[in-house]
């Protein structure tokens, strides 16, 4: 029989008078509650907190921590999210007291080590991207997109004042782009216009030409794209965008496929963001803190958020005197804890190591693709970059098994599910990204599980997962109206 205690809330486990700590008797005079608290709070005292012994609390939280899957416990092929294993060494370095205990209001002179690190990181990101200037402030990839579009808007405003050209109102995004791209465009005050993809998954140049005009500020491209394909037309795309006076933005979420192999600045991008939590061992999840640094071409540098880290002689400084800057987008210098991890990652791997990271990511994805493609259709070809998108559409039509059924059943086999139903351009999409940190044995085991699942009965799959504490929650309701507060009547 299942241990009830493992599934109960602390409030349900509570026993009046039970304590987790024993304090010595007080040797100072007691004060009445009404001296210490306003009347309305004193009346509600003590609050109805659970009363438990220490082992009850420790077991409760330890059990909770094992109910979910994580990269440290399971293979996690969540496409687009790049859930690779992050070395613990980078965590330890970021937690060193000399870095973690710094206060952002300390004087610049007492922050020279951190500022040097951030300055060097800016330089490394510029080198990797083939661009000229960086801002480390944005707090996530999507925030980097927004920041870069705000930079673009400021640049075009300035240019319009000098040249009298009309306002640029549109940002173009391919239909395979991540939802944050059009969302960032809208938040930055642009009209988001979708550009179609061809049936083989690339930007439809005819549709792009039809939609590009002198009102286009930016075309946002993800390359490799969310189908795991590198769009070789990118130089031509850059040329078309530049011909109309617009800028090319590279969504750098998939940089782990091309590090040290291709540089966005070299293939025509004018600005881009990095997702250090996908590419450079930043921690994922929990809503942050994250980072989404951006790099831009020299003509956009004056508009970058302030401050940027500069070097004057042999001292590192925060430059605030930048009259064209869009201002701050994040307090202080950004989420430095994440940036320190990125710095450690880059220093550890070095230029050759980074190239090997990408080669391994692409090799692993192609190995897995080759192992599953005879059983699960992969509409966009026999080769991929760091991830590929399979489709359960045929199996659904033949046997009533959906991408969601397969994804849920994988949990029973001890694997995190791949991303499903994204990108929207593929029916019953399953977006699989093994990442470079997985060994052959793990990839083999995952492919075997996938094939075994496809041989199971539809009934078994419709009810999966069978081994998790909750099987199929109403995911929309859980996301939109989560109940995160306990109340006695709930
Ligand atoms: C292709 C792509 N672009 C942008 C983003 C947004 O990045 P973030 O989650 O850091 O805001 C993601 C995140 O998954 C992504 O996959």
Coordinates of C-alpha atoms and ligand atoms in Angstrom, one line a residue, residues 79-81 139-143 145 177-181 222 226 251-254 273-275 277-278 291-292 422, ligand 1:
X79 CA 13.5 20.3 -28.0
X80 CA 14.3 24.1 -28.3
X81 CA 14.9 24.3 -24.6
X139 CA 17.3 38.7 -18.1
X140 CA 16.1 36.0 -20.5
X141 CA 16.1 35.2 -24.2
X142 CA 12.8 36.8 -24.7
X143 CA 14.0 39.9 -22.9
X145 CA 14.7 39.9 -28.2
X177 CA 9.5 31.0 -35.0
X178 CA 9.2 30.7 -31.2
X179 CA 6.2 32.5 -29.9
X180 CA 8.4 35.0 -28.1
X181 CA 9.5 36.5 -31.4
X222 CA 16.1 31.5 -35.9
X226 CA 13.0 25.3 -34.8
X251 CA 17.3 34.4 -32.4
X252 CA 20.3 32.7 -30.9
X253 CA 18.4 30.0 -28.9
X254 CA 20.0 27.4 -31.1
X273 CA 20.6 37.3 -28.3
X274 CA 22.2 34.3 -26.5
X275 CA 20.3 32.0 -24.1
X277 CA 20.8 28.6 -20.0
X278 CA 20.7 26.7 -23.2
X291 CA 20.1 36.0 -18.8
X292 CA 19.7 36.9 -22.4
X422 CA 5.7 22.9 -31.4
Ligands
LIG1 C1 13.8 29.5 -30.4 C2 13.6 30.2 -29.1 N1 13.6 31.6 -29.1 C3 13.5 32.3 -27.9 C4 13.3 31.6 -26.7 C5 13.0 32.5 -25.5 O1 14.0 32.3 -24.6 P1 13.8 32.5 -23.0 O2 13.0 31.2 -22.6 O3 15.1 32.5 -22.4 O4 13.0 33.7 -22.8 C6 13.2 30.2 -26.7 C7 13.0 29.5 -25.4 O5 12.7 28.4 -25.3 C8 13.4 29.5 -27.9 O6 13.4 28.2 -27.9

